[in-house]
Tab-separated table of C-alpha atoms in Angstrom:
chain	number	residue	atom	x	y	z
P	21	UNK	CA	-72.195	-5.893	22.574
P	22	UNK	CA	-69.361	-8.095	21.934
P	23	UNK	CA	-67.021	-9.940	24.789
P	24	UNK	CA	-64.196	-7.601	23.389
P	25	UNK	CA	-65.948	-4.540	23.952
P	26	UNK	CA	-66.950	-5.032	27.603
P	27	UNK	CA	-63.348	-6.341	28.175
P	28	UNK	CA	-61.758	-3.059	26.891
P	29	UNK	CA	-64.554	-1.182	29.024
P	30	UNK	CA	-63.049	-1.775	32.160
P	31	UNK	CA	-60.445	0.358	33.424
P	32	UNK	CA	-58.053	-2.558	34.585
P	33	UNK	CA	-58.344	-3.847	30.885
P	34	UNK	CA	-57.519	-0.735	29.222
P	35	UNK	CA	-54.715	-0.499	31.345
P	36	UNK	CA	-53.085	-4.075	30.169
P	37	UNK	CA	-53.630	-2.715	26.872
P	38	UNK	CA	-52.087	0.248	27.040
P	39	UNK	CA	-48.928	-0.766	28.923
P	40	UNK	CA	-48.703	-3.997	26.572
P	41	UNK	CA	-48.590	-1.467	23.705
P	42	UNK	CA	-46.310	0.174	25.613
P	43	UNK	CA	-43.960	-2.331	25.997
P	44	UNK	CA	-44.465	-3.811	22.135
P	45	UNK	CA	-42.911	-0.206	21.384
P	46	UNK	CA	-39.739	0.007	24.150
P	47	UNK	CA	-39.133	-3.214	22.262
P	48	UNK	CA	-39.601	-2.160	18.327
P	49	UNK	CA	-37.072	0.806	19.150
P	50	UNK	CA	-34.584	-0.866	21.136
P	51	UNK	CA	-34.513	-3.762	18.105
P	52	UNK	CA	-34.496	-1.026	15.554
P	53	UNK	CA	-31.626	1.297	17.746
P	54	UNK	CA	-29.208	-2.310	18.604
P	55	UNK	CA	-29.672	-2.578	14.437
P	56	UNK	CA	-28.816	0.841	13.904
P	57	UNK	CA	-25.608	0.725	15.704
P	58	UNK	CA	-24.158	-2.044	13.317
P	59	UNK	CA	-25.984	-0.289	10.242
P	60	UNK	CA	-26.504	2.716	8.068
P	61	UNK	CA	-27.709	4.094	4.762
P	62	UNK	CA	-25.243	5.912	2.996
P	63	UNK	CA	-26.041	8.023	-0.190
P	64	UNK	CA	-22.677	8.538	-2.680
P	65	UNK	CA	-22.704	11.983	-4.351
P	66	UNK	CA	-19.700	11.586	-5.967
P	67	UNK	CA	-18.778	9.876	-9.505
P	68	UNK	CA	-15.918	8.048	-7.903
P	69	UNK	CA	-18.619	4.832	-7.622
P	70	UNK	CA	-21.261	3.784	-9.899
P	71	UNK	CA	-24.001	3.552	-7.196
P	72	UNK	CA	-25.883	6.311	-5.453
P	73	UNK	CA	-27.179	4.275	-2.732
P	74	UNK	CA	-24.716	1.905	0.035
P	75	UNK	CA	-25.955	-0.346	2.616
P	76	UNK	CA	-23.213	-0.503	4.780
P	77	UNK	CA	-22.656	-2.921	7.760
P	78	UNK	CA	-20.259	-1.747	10.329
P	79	UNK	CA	-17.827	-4.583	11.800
P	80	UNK	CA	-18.432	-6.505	8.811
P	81	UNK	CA	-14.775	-8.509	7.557
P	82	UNK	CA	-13.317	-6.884	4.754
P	83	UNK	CA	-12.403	-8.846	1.141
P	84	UNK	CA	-10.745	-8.407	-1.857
P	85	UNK	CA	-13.484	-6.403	-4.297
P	86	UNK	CA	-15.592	-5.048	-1.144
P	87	UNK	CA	-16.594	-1.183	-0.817
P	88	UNK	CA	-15.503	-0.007	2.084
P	89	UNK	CA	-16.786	3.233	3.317
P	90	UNK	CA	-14.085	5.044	5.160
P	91	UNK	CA	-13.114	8.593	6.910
P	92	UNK	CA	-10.390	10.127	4.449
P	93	UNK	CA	-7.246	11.483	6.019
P	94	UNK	CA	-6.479	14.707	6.589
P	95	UNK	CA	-4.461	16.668	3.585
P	96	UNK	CA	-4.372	20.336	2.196
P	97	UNK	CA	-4.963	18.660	-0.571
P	98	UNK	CA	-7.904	16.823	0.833
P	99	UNK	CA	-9.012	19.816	2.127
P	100	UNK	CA	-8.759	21.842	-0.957
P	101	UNK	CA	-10.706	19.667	-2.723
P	102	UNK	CA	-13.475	18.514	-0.142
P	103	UNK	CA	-13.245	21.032	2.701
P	104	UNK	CA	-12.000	20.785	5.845
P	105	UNK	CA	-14.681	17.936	7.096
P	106	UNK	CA	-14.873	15.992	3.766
P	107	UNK	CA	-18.026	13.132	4.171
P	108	UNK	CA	-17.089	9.385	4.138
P	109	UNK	CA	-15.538	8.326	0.817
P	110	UNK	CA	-16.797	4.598	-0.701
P	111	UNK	CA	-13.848	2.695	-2.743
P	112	UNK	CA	-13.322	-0.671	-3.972
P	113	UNK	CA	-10.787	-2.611	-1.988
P	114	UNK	CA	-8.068	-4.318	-4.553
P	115	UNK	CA	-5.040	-4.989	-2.250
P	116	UNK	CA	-5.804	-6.628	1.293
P	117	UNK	CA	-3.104	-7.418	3.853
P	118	UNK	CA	-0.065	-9.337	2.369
P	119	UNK	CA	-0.566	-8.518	-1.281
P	120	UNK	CA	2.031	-6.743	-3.468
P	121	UNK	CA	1.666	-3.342	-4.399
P	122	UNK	CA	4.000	-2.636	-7.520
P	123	UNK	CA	4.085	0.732	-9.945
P	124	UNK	CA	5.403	1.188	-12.647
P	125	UNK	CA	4.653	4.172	-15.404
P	126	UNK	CA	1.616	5.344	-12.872
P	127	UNK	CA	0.009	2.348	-13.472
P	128	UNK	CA	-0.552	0.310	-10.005
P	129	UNK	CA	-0.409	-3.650	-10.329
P	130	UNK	CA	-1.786	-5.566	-6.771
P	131	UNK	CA	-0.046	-9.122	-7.208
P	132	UNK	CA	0.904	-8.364	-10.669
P	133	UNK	CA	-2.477	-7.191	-12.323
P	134	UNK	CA	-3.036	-3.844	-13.470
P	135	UNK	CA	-5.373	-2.040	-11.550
P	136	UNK	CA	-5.347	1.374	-11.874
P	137	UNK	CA	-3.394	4.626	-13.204
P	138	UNK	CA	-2.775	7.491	-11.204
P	139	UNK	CA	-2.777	10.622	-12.684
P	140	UNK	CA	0.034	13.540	-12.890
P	141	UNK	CA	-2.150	16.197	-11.778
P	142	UNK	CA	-5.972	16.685	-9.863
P	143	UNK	CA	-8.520	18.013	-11.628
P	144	UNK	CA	-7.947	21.491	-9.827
P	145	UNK	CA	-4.479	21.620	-11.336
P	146	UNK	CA	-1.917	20.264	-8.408
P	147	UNK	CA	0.517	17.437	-8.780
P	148	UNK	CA	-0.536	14.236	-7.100
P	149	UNK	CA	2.031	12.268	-5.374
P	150	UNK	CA	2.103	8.668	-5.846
P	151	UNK	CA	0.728	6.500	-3.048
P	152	UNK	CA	2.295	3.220	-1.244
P	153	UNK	CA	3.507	0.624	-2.522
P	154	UNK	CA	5.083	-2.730	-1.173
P	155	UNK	CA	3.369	-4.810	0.989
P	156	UNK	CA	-0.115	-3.542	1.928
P	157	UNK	CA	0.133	-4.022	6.404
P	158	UNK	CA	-1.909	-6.293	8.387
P	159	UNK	CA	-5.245	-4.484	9.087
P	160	UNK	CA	-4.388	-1.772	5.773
P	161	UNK	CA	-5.974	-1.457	2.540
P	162	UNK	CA	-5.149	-0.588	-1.015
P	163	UNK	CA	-8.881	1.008	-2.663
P	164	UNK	CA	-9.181	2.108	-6.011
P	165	UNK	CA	-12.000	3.345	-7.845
P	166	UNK	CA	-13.021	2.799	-11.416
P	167	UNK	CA	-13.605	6.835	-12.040
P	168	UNK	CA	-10.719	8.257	-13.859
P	169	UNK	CA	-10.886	11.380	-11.003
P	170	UNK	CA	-11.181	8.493	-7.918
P	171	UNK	CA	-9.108	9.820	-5.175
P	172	UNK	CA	-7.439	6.871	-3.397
P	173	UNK	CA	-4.632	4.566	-2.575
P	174	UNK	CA	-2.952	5.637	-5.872
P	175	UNK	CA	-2.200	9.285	-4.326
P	176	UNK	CA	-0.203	9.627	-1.017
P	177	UNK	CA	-2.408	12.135	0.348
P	178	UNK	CA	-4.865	9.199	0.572
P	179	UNK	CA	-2.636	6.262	0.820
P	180	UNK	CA	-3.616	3.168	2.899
P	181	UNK	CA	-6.944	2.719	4.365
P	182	UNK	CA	-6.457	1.172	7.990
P	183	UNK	CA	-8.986	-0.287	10.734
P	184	UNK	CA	-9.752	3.350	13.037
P	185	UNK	CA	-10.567	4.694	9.617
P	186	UNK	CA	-12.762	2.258	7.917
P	187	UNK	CA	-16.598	2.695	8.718
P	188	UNK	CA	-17.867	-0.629	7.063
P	189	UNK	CA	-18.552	-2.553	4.627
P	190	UNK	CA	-20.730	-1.596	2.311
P	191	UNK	CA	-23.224	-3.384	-0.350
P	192	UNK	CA	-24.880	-1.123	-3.219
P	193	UNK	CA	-28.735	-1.388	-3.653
P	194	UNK	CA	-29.128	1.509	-6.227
């Protein structure tokens, strides 16, 4: 018999054992739950991004070309199209505080450059206001999307994305 094997034979052994592997555990979960908290997996079923899978980090500072995943505001229109408790939407941020938003012809310009359209009407038939424009406000967002359906900053029923509403930033891995 081995020096292991009469070591784990006693009961006083067996007990280190089992409350070390007790303790390993409490540890591995409160690790994994303190990583949870600043981190999730988000999968994007709609076309508005080219990804289907979003690591997002919550807290994370926010730049010019980021996807932020946000909580939309509340519209009928909103509503109409994504029911009354729509899931997170994931856009491209291409105005951050300070810059310029300009339109002209439906066609948004952030500092200038052209970077999206908006379009007259959804794709359920109702006319789509225009969104903001002017200076996007400290802590705001202008987000786009490259789908030619995106619903964001280009409509009013969306309109700026601010702090309490973003979720985080995300990265895509598929």
């Amino acid at each position: 018999m081995l020096p292991a094997d009469l070591l784990i034979r006693s009961a006083s052994a067996r007990r280190l054992v089992l409350w070390g592997g007790l303790g390993a555990g409490a540890l591995a979960l409160s690790s994994l739950a303190a990583f949870a908290q600043g981190h999730a997996l988000m999968i994007n079923v709609s076309p508005s991004l080219p990804y289907w899978a979003i690591w997002v980090t919550r807290g994370a500072t926010v730049h010019r070309g980021d996807i932020i995943l946000f909580d939309p505001p509340t519209s009928p229109l909103l509503v109409k199209h994504f029911g009354a408790k729509p899931k997170p939407f994931g856009k491209r941020v291409s105005g951050v505080p300070g810059d310029i938003i300009t339109e002209q012809n439906r066609i948004y310009f952030v500092n200038g450059e052209a970077v999206a359209k908006a379009k007259l009407e959804s794709r359920l038939g109702e006319p789509l206001a225009l969104g903001p424009t002017g200076r996007v406000p400290k802590g705001c967002y202008f987000v786009t999307s490259e789908h030619k359906d995106g619903f964001d900053s280009r409509y009013a029923a969306i309109g700026w994305i601010c702090g309490p509403r973003i979720l985080g930033v995300g990265r895509p891995i598929l």
